[in-house]
Short mmCIF file of the N, C-alpha and C atoms (twelve columns), coordinates in Angstrom:
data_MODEL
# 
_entry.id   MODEL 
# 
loop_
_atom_site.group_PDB 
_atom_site.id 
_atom_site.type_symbol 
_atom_site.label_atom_id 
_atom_site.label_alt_id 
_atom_site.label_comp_id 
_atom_site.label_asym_id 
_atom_site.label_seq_id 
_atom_site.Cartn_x 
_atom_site.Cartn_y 
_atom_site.Cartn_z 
_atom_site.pdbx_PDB_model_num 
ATOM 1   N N  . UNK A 1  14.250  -1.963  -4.853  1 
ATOM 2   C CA . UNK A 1  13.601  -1.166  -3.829  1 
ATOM 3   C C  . UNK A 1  12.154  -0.861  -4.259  1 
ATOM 4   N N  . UNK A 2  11.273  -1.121  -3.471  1 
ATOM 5   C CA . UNK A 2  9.968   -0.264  -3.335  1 
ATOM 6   C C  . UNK A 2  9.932   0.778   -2.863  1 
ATOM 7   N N  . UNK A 3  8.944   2.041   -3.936  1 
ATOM 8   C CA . UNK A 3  8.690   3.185   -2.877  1 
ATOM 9   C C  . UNK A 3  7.287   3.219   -2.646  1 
ATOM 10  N N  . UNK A 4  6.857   2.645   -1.402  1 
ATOM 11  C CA . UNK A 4  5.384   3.118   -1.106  1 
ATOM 12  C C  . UNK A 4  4.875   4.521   -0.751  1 
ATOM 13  N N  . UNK A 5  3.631   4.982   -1.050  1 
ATOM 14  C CA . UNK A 5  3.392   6.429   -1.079  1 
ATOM 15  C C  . UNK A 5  2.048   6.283   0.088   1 
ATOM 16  N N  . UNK A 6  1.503   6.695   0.665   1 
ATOM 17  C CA . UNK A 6  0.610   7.107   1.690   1 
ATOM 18  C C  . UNK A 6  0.109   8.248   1.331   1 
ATOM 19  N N  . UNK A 7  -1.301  8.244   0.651   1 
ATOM 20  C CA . UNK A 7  -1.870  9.593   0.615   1 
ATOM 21  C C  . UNK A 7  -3.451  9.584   1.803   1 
ATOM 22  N N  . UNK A 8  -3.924  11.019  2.223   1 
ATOM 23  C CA . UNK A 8  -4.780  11.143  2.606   1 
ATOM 24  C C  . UNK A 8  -4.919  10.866  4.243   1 
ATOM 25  N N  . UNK A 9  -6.074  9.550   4.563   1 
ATOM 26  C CA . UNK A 9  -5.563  9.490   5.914   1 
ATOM 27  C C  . UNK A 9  -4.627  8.665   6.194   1 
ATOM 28  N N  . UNK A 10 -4.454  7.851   5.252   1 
ATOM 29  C CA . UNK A 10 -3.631  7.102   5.630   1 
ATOM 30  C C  . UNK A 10 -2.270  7.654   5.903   1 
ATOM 31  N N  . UNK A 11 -1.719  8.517   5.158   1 
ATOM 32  C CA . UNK A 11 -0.594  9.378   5.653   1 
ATOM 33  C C  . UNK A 11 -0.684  9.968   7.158   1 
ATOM 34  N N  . UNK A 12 -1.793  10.291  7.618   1 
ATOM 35  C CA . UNK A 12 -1.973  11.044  8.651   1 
ATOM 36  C C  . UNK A 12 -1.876  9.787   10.201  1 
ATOM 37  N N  . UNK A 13 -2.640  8.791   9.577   1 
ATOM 38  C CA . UNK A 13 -2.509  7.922   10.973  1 
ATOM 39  C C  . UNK A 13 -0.696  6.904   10.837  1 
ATOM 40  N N  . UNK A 14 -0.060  7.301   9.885   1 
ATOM 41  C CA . UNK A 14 0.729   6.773   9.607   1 
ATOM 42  C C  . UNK A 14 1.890   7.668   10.413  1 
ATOM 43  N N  . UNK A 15 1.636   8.741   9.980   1 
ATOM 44  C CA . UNK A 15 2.675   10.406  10.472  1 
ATOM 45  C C  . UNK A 15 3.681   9.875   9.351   1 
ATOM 46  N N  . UNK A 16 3.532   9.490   8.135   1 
ATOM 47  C CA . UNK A 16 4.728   9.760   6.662   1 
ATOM 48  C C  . UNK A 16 3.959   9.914   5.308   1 
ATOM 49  N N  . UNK A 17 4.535   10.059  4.791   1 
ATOM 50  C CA . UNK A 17 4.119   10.001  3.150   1 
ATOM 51  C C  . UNK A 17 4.209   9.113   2.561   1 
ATOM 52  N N  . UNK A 18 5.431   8.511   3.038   1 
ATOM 53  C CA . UNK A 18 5.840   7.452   2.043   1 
ATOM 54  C C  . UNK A 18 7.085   6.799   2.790   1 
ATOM 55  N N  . UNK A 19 7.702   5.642   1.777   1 
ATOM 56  C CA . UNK A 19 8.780   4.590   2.561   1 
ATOM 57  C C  . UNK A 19 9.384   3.823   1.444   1 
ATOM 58  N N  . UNK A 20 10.744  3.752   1.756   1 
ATOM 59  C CA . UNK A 20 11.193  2.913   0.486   1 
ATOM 60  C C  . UNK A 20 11.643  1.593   1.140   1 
ATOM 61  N N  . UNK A 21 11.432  0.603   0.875   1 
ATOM 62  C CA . UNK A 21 12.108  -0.670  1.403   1 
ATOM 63  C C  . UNK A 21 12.656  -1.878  0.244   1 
ATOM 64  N N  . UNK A 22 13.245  -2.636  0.696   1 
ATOM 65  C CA . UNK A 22 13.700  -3.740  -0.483  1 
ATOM 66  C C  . UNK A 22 12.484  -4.850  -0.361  1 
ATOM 67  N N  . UNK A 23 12.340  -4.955  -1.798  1 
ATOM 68  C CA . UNK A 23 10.971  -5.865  -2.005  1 
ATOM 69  C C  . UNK A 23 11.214  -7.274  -0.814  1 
ATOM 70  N N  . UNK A 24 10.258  -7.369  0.151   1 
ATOM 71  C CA . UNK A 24 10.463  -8.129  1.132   1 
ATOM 72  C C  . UNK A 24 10.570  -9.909  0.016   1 
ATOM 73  N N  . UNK A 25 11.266  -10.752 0.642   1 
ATOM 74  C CA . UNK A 25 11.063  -12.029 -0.429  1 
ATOM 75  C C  . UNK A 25 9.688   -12.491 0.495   1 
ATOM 76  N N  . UNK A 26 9.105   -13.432 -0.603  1 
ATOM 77  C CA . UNK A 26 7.657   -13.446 -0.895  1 
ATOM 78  C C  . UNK A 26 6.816   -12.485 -1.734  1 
ATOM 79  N N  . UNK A 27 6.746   -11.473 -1.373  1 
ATOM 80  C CA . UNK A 27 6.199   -10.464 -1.798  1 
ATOM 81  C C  . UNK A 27 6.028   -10.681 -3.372  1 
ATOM 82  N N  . UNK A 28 4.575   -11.051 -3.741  1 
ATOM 83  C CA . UNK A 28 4.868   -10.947 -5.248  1 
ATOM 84  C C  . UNK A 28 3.590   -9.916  -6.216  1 
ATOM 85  N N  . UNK A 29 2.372   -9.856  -4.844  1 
ATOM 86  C CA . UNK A 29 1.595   -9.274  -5.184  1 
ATOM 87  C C  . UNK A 29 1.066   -8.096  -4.199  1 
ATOM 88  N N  . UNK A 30 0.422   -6.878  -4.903  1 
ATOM 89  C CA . UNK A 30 -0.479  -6.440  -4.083  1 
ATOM 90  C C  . UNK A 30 -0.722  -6.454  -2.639  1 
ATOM 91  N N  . UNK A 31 -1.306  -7.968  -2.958  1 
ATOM 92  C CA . UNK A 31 -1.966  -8.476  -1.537  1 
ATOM 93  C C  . UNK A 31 -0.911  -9.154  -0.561  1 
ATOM 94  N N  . UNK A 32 0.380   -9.482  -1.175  1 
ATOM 95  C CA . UNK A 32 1.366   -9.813  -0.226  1 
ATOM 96  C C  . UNK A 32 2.013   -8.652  0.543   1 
ATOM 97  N N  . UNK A 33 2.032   -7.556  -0.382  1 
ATOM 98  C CA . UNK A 33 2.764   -6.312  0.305   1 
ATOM 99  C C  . UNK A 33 1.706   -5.984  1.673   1 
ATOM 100 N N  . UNK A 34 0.352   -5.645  1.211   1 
ATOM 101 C CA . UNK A 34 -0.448  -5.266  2.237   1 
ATOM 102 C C  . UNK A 34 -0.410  -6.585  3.431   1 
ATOM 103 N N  . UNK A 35 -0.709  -7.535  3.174   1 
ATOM 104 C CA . UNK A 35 -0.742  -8.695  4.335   1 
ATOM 105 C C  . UNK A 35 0.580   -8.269  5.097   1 
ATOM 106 N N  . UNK A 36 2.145   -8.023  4.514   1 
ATOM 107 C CA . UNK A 36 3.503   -7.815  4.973   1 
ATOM 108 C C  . UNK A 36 3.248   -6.425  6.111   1 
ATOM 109 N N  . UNK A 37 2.641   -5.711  5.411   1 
ATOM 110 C CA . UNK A 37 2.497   -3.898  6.075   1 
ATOM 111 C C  . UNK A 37 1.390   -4.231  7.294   1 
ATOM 112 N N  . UNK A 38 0.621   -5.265  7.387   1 
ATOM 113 C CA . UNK A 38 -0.558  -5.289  8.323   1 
ATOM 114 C C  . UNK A 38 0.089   -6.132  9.632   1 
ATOM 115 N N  . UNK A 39 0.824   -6.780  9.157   1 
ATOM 116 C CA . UNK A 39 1.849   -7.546  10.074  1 
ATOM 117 C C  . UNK A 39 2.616   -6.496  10.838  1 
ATOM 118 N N  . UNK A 40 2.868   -5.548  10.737  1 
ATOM 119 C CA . UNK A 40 3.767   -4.738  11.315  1 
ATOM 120 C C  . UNK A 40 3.211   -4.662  12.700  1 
ATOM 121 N N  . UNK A 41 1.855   -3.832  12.482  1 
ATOM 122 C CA . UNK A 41 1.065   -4.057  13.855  1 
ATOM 123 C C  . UNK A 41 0.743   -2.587  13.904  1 
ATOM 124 N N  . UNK A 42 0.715   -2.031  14.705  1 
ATOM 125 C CA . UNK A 42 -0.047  -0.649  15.248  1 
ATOM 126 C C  . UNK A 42 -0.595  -0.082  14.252  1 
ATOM 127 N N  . UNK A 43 -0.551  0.922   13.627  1 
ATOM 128 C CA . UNK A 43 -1.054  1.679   12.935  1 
ATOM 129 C C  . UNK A 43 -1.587  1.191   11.106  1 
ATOM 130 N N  . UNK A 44 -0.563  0.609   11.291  1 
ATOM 131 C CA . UNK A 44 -0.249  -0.807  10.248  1 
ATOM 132 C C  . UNK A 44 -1.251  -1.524  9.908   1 
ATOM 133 N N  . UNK A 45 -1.687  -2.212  11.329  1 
ATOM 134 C CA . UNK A 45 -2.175  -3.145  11.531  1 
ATOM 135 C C  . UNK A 45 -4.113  -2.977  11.490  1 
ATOM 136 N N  . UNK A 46 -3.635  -1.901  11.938  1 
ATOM 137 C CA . UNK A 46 -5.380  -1.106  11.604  1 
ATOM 138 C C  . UNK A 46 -6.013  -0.709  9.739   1 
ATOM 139 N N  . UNK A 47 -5.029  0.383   9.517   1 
ATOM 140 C CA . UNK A 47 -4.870  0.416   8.097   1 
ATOM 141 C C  . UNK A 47 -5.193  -1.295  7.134   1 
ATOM 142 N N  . UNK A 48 -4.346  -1.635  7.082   1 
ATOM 143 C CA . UNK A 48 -4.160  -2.334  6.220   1 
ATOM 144 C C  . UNK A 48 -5.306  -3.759  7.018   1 
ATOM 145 N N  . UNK A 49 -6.385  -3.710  7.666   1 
ATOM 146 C CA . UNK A 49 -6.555  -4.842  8.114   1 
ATOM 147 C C  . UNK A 49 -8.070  -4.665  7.442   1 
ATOM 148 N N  . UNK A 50 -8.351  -3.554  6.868   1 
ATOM 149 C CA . UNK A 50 -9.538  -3.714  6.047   1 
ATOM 150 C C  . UNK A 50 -9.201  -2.744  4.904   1 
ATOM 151 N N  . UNK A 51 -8.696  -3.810  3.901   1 
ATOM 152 C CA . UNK A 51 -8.143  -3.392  2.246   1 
ATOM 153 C C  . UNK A 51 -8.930  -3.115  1.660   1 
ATOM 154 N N  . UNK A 52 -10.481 -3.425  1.736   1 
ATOM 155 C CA . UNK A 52 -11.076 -2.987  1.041   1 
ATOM 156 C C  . UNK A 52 -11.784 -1.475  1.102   1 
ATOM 157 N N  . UNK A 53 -10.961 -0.988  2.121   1 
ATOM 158 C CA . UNK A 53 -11.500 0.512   2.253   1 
ATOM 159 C C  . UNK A 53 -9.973  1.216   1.767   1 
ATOM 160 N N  . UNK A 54 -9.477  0.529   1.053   1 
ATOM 161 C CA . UNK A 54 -8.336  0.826   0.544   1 
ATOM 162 C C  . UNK A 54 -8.110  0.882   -0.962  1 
ATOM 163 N N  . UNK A 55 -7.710  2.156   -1.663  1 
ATOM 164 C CA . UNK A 55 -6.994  1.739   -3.645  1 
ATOM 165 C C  . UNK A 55 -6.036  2.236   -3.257  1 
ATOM 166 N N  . UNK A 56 -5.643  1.384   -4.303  1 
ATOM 167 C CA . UNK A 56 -4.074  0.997   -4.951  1 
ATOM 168 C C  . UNK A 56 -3.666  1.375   -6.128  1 
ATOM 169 N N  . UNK A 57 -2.595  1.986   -6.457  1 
ATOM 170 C CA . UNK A 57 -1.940  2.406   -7.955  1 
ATOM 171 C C  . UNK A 57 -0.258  2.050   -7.898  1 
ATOM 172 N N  . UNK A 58 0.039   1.217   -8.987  1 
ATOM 173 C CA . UNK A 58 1.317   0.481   -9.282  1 
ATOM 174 C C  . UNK A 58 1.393   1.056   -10.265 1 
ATOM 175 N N  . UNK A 59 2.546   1.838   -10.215 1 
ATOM 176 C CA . UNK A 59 3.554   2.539   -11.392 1 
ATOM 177 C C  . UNK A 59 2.798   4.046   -11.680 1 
ATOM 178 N N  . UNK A 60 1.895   4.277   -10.930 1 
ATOM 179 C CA . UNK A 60 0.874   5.287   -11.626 1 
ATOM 180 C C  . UNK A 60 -1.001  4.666   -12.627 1 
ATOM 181 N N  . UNK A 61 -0.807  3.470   -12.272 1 
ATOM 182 C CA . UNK A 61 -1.932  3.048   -12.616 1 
ATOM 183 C C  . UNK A 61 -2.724  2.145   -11.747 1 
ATOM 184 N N  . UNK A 62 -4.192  2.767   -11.589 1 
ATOM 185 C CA . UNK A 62 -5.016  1.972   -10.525 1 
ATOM 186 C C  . UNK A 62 -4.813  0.708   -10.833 1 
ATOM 187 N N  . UNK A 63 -4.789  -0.266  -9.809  1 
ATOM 188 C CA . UNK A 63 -4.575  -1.537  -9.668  1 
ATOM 189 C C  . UNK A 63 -5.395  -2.320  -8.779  1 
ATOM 190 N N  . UNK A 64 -5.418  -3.557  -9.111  1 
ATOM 191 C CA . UNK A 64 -6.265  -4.414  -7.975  1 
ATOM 192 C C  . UNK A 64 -5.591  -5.451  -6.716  1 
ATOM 193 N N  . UNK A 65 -5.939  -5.718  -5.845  1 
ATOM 194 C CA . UNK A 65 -5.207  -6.610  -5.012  1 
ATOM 195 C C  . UNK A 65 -4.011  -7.841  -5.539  1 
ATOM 196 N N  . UNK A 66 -4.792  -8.049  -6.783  1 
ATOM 197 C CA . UNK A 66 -4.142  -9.386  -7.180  1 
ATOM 198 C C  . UNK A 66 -2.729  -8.874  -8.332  1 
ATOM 199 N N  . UNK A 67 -2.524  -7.269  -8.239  1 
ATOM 200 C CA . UNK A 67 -1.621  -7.164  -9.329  1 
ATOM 201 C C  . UNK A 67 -0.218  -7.214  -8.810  1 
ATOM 202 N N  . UNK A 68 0.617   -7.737  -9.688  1 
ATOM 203 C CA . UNK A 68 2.085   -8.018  -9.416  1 
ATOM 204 C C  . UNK A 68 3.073   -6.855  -8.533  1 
ATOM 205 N N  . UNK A 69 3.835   -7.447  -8.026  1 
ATOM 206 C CA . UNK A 69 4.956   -6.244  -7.360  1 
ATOM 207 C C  . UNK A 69 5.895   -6.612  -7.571  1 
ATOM 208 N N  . UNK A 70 6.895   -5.450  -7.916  1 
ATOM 209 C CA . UNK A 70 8.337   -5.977  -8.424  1 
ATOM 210 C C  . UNK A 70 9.104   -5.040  -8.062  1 
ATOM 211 N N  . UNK A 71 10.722  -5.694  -7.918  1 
ATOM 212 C CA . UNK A 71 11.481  -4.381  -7.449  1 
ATOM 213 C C  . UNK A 71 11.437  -2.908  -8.468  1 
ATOM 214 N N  . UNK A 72 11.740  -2.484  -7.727  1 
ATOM 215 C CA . UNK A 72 11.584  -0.316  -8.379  1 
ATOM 216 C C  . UNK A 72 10.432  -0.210  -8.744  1 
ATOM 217 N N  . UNK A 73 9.383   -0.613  -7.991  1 
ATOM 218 C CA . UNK A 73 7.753   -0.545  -8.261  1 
ATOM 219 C C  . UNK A 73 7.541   0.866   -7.630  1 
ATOM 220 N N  . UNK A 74 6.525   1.681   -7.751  1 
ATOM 221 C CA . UNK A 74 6.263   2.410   -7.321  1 
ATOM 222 C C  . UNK A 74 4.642   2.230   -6.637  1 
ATOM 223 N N  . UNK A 75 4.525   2.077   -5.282  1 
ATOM 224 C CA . UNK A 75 2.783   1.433   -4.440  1 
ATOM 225 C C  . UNK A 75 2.429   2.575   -4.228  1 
ATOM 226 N N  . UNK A 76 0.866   3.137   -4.432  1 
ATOM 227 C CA . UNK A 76 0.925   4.062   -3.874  1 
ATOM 228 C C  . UNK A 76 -0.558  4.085   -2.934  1 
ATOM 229 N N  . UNK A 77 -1.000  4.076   -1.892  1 
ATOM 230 C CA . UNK A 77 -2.315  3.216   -1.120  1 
ATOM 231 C C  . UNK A 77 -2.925  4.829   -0.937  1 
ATOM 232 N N  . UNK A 78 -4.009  5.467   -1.289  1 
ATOM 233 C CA . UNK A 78 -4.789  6.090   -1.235  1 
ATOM 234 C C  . UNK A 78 -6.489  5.680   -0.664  1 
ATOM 235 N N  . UNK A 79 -7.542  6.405   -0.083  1 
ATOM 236 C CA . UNK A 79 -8.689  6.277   0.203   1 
ATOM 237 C C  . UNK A 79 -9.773  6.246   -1.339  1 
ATOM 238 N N  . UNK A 80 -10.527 5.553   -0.913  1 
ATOM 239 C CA . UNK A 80 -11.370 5.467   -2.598  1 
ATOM 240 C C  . UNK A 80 -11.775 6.997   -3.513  1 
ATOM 241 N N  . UNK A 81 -11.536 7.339   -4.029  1 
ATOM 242 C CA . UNK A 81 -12.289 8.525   -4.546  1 
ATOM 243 C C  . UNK A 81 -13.979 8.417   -4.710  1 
ATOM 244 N N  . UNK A 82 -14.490 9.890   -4.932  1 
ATOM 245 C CA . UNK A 82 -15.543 10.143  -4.658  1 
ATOM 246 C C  . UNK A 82 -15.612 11.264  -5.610  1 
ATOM 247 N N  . UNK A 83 -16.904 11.344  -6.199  1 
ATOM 248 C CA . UNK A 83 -17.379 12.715  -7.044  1 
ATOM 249 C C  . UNK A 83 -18.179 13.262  -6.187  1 
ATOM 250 N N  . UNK A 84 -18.478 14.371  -7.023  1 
ATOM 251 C CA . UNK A 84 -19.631 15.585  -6.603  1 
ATOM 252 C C  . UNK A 84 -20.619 15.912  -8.171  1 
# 
């Protein structure tokens, strides 16, 4: 199982936090999960259709598009951070 996490807006245009699903087959990276989630379509389909206004953290550590996904992964898709 994957648990994906939704923080910020993306939680908000989503209306969840988060979602657990069984690692879809294919799915081996990053960029397969997001291409899988953009496929969905509506809200989905917006989100995830420009990744690069998108980070990523696998297991608790920032990650890049190209990093691996595996079952009992933990995704978690947040907006970029920003200082002051």
């Amino acid at each position: 199982m994957l648990r994906i996490l939704y923080f910020a807006w993306l939680r908000d245009q989503l209306g969840c936090p988060g979602e657990t699903l069984s690692l879809p087959q294919g799915v081996r990276s990053v960029q397969d999960l997001i291409d899988r989630l953009r496929a969905r379509g509506g809200a989905y389909g917006e989100i995830f259709a420009r990744p690069e206004l998108i980070r990523v953290a696998v297991n608790h550590s920032f990650a890049t598009i190209d990093a691996p996904v595996a079952a009992n992964d933990e995704i978690a898709f947040f907006p970029p951070v920003t200082g002051g």
